[in-house]
PDB file of C-alpha atoms and ligand atoms in Angstrom:
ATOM      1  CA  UNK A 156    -105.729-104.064 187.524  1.00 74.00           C
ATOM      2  CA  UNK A 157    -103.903-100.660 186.597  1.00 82.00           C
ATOM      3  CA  UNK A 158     -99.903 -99.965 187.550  1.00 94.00           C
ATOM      4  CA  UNK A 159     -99.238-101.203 191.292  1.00 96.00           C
ATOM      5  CA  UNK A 160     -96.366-100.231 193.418  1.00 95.00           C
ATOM      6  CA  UNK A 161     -95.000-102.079 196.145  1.00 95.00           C
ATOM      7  CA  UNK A 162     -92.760-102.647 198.888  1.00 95.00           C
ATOM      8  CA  UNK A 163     -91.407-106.031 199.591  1.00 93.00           C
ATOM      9  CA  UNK A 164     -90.012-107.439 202.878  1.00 90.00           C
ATOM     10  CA  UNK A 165     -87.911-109.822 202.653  1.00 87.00           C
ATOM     11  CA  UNK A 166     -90.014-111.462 200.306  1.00 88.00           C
ATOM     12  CA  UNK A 167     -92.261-112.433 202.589  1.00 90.00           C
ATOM     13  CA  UNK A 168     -94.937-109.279 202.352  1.00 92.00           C
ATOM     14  CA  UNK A 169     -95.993-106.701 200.640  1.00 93.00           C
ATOM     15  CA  UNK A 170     -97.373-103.170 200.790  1.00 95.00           C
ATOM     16  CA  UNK A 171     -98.740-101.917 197.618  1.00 96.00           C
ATOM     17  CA  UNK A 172    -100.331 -98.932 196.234  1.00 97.00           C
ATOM     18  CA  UNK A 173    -102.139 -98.494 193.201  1.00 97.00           C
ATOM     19  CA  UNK A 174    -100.512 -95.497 191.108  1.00 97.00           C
ATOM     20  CA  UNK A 175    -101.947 -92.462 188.973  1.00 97.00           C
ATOM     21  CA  UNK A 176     -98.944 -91.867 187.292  1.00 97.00           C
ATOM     22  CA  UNK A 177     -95.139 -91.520 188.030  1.00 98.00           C
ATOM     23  CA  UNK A 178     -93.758 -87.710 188.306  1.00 98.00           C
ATOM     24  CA  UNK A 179     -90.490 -88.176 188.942  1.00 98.00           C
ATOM     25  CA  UNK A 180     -86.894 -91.183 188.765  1.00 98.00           C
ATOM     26  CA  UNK A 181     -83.233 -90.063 189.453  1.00 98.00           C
ATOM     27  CA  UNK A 182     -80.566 -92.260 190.789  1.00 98.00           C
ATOM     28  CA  UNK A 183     -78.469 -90.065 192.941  1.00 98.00           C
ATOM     29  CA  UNK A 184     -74.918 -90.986 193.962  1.00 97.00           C
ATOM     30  CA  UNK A 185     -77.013 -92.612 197.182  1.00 96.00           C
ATOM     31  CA  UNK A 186     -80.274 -93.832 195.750  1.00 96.00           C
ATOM     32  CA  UNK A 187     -82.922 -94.675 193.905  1.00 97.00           C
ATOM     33  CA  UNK A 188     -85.517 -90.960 194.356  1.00 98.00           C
ATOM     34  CA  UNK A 189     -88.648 -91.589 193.429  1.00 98.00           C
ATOM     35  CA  UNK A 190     -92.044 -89.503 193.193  1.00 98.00           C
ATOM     36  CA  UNK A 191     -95.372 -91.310 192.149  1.00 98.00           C
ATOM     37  CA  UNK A 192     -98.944 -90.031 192.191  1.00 98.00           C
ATOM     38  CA  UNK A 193    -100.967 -92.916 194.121  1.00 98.00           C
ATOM     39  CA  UNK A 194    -105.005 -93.452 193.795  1.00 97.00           C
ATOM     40  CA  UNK A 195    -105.491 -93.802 197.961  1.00 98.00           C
ATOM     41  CA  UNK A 196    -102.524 -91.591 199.920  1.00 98.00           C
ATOM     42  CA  UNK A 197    -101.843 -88.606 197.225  1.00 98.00           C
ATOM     43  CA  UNK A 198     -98.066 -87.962 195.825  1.00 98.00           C
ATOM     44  CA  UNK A 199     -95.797 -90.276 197.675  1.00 98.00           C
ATOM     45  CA  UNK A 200     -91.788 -90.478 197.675  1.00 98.00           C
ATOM     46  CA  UNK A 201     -90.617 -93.840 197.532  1.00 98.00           C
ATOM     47  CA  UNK A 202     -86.526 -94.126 198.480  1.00 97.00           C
ATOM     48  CA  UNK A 203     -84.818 -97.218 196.693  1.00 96.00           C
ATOM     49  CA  UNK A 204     -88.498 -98.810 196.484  1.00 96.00           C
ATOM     50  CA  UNK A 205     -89.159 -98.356 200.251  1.00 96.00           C
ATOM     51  CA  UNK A 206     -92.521 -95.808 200.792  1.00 97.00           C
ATOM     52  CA  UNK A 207     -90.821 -92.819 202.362  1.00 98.00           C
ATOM     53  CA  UNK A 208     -93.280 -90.341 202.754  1.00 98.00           C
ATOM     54  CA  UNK A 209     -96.847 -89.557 200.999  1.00 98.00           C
ATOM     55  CA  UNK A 210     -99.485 -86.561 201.322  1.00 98.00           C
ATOM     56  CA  UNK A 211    -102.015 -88.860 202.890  1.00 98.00           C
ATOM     57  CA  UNK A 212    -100.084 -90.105 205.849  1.00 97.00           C
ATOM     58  CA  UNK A 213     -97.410 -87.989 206.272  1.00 98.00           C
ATOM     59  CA  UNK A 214     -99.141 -85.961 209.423  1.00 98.00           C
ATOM     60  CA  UNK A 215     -98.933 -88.776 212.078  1.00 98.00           C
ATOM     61  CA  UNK A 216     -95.385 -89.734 210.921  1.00 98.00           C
ATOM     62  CA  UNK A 217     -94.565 -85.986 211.024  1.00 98.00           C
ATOM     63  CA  UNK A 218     -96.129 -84.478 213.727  1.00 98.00           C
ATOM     64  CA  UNK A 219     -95.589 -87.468 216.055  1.00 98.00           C
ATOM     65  CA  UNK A 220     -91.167 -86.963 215.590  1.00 98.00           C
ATOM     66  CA  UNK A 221     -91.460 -83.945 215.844  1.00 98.00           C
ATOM     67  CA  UNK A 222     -94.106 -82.778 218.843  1.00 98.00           C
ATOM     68  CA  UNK A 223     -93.515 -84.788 221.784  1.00 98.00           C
ATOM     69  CA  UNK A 224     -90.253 -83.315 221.740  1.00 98.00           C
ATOM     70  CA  UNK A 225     -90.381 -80.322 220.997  1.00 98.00           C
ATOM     71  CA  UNK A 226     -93.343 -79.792 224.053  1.00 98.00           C
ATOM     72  CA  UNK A 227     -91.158 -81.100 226.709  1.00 98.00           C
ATOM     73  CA  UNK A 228     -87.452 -79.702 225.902  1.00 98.00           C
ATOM     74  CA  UNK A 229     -87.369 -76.931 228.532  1.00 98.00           C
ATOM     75  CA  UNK A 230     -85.717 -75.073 225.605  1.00 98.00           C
ATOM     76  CA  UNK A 231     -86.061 -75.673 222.002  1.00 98.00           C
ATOM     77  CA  UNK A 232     -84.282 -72.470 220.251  1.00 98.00           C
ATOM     78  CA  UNK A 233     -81.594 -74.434 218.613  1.00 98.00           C
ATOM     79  CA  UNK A 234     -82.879 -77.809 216.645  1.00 99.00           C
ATOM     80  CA  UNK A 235     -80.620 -80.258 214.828  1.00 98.00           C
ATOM     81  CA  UNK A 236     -82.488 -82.510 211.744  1.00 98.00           C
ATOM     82  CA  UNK A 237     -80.283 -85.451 210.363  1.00 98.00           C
ATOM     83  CA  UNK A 238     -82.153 -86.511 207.554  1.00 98.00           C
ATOM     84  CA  UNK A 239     -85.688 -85.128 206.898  1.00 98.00           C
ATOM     85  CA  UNK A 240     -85.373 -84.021 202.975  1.00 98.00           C
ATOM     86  CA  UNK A 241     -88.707 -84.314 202.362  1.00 98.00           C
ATOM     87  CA  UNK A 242     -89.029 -81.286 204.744  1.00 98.00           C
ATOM     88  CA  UNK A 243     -91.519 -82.436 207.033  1.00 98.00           C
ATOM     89  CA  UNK A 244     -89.772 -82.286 210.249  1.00 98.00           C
ATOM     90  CA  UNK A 245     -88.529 -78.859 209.471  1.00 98.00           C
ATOM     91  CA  UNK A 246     -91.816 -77.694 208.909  1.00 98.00           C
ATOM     92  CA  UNK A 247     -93.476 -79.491 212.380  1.00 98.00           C
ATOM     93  CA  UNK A 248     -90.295 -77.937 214.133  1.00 98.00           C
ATOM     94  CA  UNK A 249     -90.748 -74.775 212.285  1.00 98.00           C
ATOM     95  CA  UNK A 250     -94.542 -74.249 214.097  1.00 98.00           C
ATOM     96  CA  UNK A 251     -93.041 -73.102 217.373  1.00 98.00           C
ATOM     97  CA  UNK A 252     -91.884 -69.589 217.410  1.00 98.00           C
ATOM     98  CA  UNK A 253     -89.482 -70.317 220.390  1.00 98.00           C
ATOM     99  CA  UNK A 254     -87.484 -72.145 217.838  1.00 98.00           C
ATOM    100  CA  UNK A 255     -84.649 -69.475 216.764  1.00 98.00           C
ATOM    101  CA  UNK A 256     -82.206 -71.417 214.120  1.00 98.00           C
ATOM    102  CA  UNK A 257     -82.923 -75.106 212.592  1.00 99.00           C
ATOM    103  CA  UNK A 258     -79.884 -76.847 210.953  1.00 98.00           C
ATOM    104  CA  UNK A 259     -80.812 -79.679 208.818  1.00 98.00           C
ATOM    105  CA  UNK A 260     -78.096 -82.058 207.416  1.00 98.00           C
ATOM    106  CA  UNK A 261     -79.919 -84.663 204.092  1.00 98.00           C
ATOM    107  CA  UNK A 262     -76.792 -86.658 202.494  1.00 97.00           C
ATOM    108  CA  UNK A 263     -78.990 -86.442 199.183  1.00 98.00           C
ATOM    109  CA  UNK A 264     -79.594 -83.200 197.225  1.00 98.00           C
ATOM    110  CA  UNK A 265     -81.887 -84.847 195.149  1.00 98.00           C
ATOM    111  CA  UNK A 266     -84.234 -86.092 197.472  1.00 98.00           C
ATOM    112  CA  UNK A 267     -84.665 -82.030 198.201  1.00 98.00           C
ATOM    113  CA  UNK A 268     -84.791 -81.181 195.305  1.00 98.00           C
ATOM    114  CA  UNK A 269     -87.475 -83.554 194.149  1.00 98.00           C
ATOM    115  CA  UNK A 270     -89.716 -82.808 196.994  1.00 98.00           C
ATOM    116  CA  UNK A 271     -89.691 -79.117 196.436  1.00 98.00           C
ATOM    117  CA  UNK A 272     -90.799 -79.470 193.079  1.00 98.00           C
ATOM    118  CA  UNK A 273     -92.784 -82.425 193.373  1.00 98.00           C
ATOM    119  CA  UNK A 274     -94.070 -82.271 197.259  1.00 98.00           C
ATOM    120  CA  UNK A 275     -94.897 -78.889 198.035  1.00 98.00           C
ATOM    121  CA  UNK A 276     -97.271 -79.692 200.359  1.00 98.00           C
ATOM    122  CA  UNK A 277     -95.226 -81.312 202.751  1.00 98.00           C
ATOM    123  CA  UNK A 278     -92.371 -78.928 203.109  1.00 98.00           C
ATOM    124  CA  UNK A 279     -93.876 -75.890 203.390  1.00 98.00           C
ATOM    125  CA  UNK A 280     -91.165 -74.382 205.625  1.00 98.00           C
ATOM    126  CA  UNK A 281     -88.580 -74.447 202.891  1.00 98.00           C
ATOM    127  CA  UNK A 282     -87.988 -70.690 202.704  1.00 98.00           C
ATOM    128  CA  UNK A 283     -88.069 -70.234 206.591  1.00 98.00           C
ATOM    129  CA  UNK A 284     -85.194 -67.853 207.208  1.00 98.00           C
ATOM    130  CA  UNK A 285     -84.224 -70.188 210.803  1.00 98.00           C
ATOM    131  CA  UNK A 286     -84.109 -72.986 208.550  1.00 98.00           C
ATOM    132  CA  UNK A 287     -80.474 -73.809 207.272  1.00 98.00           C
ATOM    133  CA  UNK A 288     -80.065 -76.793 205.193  1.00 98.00           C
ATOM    134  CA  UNK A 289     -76.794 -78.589 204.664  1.00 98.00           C
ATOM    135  CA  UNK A 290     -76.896 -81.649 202.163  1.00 98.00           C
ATOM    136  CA  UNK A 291     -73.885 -83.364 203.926  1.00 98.00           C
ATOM    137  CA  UNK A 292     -73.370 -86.779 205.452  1.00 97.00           C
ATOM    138  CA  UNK A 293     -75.335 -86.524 208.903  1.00 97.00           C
ATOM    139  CA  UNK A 294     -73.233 -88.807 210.773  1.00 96.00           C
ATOM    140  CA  UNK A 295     -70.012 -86.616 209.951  1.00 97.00           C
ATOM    141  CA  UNK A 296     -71.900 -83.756 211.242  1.00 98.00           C
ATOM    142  CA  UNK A 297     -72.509 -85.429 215.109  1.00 98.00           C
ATOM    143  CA  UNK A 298     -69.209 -86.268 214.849  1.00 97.00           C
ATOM    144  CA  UNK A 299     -67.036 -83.391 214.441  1.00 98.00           C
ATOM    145  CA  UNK A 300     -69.642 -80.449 214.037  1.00 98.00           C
ATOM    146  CA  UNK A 301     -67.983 -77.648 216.500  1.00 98.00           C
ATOM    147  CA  UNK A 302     -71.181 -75.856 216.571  1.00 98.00           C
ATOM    148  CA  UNK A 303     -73.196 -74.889 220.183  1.00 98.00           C
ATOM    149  CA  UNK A 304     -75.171 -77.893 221.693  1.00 98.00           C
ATOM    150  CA  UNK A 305     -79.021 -77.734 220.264  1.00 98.00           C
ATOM    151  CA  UNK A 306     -82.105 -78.082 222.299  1.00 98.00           C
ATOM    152  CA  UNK A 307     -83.595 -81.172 220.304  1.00 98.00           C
ATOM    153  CA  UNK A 308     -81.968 -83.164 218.018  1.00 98.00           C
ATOM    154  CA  UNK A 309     -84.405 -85.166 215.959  1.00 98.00           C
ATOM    155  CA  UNK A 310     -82.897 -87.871 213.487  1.00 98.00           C
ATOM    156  CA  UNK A 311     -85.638 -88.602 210.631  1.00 98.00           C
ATOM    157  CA  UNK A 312     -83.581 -91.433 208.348  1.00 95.00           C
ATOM    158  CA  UNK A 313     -84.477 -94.269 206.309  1.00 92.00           C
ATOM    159  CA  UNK A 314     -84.730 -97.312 207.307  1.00 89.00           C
ATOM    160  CA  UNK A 315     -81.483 -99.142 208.431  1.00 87.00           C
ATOM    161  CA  UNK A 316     -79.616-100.267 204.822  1.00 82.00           C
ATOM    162  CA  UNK A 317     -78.134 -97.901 202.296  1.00 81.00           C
ATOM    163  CA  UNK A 318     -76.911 -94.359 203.438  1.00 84.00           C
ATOM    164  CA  UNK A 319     -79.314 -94.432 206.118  1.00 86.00           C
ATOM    165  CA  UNK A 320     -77.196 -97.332 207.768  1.00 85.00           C
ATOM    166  CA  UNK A 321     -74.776 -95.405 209.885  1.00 87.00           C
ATOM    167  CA  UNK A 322     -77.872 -93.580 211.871  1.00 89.00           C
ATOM    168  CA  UNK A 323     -78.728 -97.001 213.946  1.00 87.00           C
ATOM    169  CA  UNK A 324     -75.285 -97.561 215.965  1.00 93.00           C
ATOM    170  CA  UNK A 325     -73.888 -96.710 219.134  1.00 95.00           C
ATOM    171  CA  UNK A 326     -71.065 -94.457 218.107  1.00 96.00           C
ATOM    172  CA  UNK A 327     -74.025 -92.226 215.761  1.00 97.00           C
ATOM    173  CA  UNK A 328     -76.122 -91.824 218.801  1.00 97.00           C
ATOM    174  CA  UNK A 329     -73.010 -90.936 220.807  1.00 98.00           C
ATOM    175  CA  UNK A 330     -72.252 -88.071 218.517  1.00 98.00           C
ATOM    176  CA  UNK A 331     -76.008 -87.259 218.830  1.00 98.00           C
ATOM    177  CA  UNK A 332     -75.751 -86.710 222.621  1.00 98.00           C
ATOM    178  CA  UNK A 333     -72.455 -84.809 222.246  1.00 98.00           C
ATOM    179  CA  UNK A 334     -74.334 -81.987 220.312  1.00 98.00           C
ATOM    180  CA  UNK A 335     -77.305 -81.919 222.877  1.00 98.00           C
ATOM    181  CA  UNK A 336     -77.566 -80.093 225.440  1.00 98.00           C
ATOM    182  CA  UNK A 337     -77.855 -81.954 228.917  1.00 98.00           C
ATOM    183  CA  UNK A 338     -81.224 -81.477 229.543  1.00 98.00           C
ATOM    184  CA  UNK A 339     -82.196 -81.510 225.740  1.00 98.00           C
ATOM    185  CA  UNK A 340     -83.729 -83.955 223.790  1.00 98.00           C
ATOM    186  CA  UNK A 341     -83.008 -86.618 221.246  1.00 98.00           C
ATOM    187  CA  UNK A 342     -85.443 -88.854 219.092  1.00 98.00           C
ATOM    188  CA  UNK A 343     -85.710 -90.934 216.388  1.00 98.00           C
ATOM    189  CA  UNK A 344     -87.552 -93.127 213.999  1.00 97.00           C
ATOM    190  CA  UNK A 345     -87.325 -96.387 215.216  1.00 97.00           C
ATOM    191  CA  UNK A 346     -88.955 -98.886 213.017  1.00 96.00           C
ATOM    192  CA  UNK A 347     -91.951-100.540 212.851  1.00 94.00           C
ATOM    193  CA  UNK A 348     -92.357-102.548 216.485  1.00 93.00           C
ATOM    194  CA  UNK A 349     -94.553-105.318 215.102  1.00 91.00           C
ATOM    195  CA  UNK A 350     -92.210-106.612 211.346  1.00 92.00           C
ATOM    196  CA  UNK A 351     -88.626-105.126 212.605  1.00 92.00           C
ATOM    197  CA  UNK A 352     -89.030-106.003 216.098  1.00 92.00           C
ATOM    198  CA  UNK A 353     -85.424-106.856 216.956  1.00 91.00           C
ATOM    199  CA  UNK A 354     -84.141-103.771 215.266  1.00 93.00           C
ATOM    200  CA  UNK A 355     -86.297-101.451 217.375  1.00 95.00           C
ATOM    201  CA  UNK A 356     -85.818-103.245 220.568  1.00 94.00           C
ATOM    202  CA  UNK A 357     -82.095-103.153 219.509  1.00 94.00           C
ATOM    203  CA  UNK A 358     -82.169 -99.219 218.894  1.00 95.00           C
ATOM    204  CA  UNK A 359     -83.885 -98.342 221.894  1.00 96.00           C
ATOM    205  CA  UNK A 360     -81.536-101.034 224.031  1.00 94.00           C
ATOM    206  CA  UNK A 361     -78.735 -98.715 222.552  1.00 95.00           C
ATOM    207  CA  UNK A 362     -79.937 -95.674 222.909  1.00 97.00           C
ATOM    208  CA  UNK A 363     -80.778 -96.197 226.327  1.00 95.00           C
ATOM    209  CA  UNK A 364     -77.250 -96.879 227.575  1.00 95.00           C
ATOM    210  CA  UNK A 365     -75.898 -93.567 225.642  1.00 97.00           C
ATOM    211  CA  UNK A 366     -78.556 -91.585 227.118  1.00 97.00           C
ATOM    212  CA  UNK A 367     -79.790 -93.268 230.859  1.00 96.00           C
ATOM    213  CA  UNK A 368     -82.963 -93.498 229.516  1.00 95.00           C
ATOM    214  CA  UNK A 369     -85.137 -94.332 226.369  1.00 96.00           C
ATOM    215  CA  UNK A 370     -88.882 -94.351 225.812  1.00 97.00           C
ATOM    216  CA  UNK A 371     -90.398 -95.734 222.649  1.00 97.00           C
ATOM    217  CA  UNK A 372     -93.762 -94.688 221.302  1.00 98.00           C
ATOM    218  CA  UNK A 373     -95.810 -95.659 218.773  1.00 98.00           C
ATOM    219  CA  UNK A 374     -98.691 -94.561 216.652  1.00 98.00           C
ATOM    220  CA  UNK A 375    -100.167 -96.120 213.591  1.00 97.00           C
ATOM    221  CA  UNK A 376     -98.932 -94.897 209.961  1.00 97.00           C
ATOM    222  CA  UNK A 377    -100.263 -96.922 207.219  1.00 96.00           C
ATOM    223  CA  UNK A 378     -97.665 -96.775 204.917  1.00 96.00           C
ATOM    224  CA  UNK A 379     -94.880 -98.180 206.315  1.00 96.00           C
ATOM    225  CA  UNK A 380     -94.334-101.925 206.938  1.00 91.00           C
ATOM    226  CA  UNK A 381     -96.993-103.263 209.692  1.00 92.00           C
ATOM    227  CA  UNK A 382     -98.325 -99.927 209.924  1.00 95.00           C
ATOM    228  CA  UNK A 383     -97.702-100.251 213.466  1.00 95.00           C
ATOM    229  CA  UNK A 384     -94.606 -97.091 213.615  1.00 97.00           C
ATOM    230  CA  UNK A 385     -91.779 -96.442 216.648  1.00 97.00           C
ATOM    231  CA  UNK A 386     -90.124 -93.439 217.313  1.00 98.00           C
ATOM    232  CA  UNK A 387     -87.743 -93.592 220.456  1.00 98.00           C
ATOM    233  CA  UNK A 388     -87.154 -90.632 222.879  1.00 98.00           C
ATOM    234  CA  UNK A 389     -84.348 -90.116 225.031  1.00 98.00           C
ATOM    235  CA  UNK A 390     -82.668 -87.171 227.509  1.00 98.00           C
ATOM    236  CA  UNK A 391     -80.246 -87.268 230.056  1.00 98.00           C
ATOM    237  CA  UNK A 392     -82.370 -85.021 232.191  1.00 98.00           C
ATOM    238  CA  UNK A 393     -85.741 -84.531 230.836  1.00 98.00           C
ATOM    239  CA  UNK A 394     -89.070 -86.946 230.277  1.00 98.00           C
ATOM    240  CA  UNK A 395     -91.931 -87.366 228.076  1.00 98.00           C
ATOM    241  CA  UNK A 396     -93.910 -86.460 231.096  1.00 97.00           C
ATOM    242  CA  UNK A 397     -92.520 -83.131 231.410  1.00 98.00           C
ATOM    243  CA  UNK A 398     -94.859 -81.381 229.410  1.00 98.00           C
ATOM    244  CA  UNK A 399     -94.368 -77.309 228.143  1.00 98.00           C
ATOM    245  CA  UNK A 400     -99.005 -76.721 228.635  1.00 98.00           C
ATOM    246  CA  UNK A 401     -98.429 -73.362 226.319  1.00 98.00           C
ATOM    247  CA  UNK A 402     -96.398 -75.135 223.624  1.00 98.00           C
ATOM    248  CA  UNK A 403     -99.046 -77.866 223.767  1.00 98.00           C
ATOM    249  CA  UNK A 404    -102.108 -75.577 224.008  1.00 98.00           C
ATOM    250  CA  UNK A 405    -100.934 -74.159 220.906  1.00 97.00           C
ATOM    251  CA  UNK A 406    -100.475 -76.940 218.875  1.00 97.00           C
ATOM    252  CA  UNK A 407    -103.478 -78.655 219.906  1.00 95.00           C
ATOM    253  CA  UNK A 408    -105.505 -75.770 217.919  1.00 94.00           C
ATOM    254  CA  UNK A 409    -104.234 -77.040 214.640  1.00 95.00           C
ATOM    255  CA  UNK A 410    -102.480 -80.124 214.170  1.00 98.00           C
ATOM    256  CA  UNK A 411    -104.048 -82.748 212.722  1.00 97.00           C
ATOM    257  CA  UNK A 412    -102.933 -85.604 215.062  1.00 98.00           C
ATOM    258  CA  UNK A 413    -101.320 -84.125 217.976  1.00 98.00           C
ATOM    259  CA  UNK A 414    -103.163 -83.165 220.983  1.00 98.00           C
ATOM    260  CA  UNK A 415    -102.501 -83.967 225.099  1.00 98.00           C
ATOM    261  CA  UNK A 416    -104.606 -87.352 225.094  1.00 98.00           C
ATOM    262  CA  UNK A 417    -101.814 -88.500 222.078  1.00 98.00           C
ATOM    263  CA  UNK A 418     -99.306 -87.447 223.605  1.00 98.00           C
ATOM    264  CA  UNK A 419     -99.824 -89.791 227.053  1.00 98.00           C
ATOM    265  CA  UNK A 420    -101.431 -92.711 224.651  1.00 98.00           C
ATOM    266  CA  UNK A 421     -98.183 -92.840 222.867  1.00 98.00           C
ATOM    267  CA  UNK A 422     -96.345 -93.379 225.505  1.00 97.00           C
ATOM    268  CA  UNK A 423     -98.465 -96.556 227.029  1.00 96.00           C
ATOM    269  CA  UNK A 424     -96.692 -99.777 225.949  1.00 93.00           C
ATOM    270  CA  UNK A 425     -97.980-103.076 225.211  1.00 90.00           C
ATOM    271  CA  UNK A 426     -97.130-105.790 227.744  1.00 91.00           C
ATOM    272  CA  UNK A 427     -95.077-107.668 226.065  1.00 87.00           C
ATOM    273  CA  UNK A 428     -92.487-104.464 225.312  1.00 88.00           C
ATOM    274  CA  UNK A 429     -92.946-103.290 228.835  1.00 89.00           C
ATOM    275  CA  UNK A 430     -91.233-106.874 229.902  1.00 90.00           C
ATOM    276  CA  UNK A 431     -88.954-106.897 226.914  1.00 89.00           C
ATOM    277  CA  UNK A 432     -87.721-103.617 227.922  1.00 87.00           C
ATOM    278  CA  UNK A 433     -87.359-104.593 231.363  1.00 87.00           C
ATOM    279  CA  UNK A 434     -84.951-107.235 231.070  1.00 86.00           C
ATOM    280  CA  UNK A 435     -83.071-105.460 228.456  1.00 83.00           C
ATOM    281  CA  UNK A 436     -82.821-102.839 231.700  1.00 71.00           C
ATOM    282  CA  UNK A 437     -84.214 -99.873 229.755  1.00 71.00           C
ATOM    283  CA  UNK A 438     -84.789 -97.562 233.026  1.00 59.00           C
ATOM    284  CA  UNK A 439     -88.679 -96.145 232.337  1.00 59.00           C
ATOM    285  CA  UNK A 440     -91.121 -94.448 234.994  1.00 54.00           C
ATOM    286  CA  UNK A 441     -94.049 -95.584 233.373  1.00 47.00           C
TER     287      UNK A 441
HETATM  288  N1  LIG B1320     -89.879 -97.501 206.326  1.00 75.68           N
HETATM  289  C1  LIG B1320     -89.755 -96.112 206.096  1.00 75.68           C
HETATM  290  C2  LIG B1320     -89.232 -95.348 207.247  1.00 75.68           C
HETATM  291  C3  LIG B1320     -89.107 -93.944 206.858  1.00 75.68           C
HETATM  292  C4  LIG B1320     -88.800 -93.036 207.969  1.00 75.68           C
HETATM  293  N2  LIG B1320     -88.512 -91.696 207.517  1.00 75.68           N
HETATM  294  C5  LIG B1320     -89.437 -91.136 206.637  1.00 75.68           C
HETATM  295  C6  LIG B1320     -89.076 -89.750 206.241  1.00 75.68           C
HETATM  296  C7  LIG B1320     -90.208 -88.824 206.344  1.00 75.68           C
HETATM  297  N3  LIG B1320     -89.792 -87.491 206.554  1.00 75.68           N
END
């Protein structure tokens, strides 16, 4: 049978994934930081046993936070990252050479640190001089941060228990629109649609009544729970549908996901969430 690791929900399922080897175990002040070699998806992180991030499946998750923003903020010179210490985001957000300063806030130096050493390959932006990384509590930063309003503020967390806990309320996403810019942009992972269903109908509920207006999206990533994934998008002033063509004609040339035809399938929502959102009054256009 060999070494297996897996993720349990609620004791109810699991998602496993038969490993090589481990490379690397630290309990920070946060968290159990994990790095295993695993047969299928390549070197994964796994954060207090939940499957972070792995080589093999860390482009949808990565490029799908990251892009849909970044191609429709009218500006995207200044971008905020809470979270993100695998260094994924920074790298997707790092692609566009509009983009003039990135600050990034992790709560756990050793999740950096690990993924430098042991995941190279996903954080590949790591010595980008825009980038500035601050390994601080994120939801201090929107708080009291007295720093110009960013273009795109992109929150990459865990999932909602441990440190990750204070990015899925009202008063975080608050402090989140204080630091944007009107017309800017704000997303976030939003759990899977299909297991955590209540959660992400929750978030985006929220997040629509700080911002006027939420749109969740979804795309497939295999290794987390369901492997049906959420992000939600939100603006004061700008859509989905308000696309930058240059910014997307240049991605399209080398992502591995991303292209215009993602982009508006993301978007398109199953029934049943177009009528959930409805009566929760999330205001969409499409
Ligand atoms: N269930 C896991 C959700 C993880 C979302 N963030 C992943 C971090 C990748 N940069």
């Amino acid at each position: 049978m060999g070494l297996w690791y897996d993720e349990v929900f609620e004791d109810k399922l699991r998602l496993g994934l038969k490993l090589k080897r481990t490379l690397f175990t630290g309990q920070s002040d946060f968290q159990k930081v994990e790095v295993v070699e695993t047969e299928l998806l390549g070197k994964a992180l796994l954060i207090d046993g939940l499957w972070m991030t792995c080589e093999g499946e860390e482009a949808p998750y990565h490029e799908l936070i990251v892009q849909p923003a970044m191609v429709t903020s009218p500006t995207i010179e200044r971008v905020l990252i809470i979270g993100g210490g695998d260094g994924g985001t920074a790298r997707e957000v790092l692609r566009h050479a509009e983009v003039k300063h990135v600050d990034m806030v992790e709560i756990d130096a050793m999740v950096i640190e690990a993924c430098k050493e042991h995941l190279p390959e996903i954080g590949t932006a790591w010595d980008d001089p825009r980038l500035n990384v601050m390994v601080g509590d994120g939801v201090a930063y929107v708080k009291e941060a007295d720093v110009e309003p960013y273009d795109v503020v992109i929150v990459d967390g865990s999932d909602p228990v441990g440190p990750a806990k204070g990015l899925f309320n009202e008063s975080f996403y608050r402090g989140c629109a204080r630091l944007l810019k009107e017309e800017g942009v704000f997303v976030t992972q939003s759990e899977s649609p299909r297991l955590f269903k209540e959660i992400h109908l929750e978030m985006v509920q929220v997040i629509n009544t700080v911002f006027g207006a939420a749109w969740p999206y979804y795309y497939p990533v295999m290794i987390y729970g369901s492997g049906h994934w959420s992000w939600t998008y939100a603006s004061r002033q700008t859509t989905p549908y308000d696309l930058n063509d240059e910014r997307v004609a240049r991605l399209e040339k080398d992502s591995r996901i991303y292209n215009r035809g993602i982009h508006h399938g993301v978007f398109a929502l199953p029934n049943h969430v177009k009528q959930e959102l409805a009566e929760m009054l999330v205001k969409r256009d499409a």
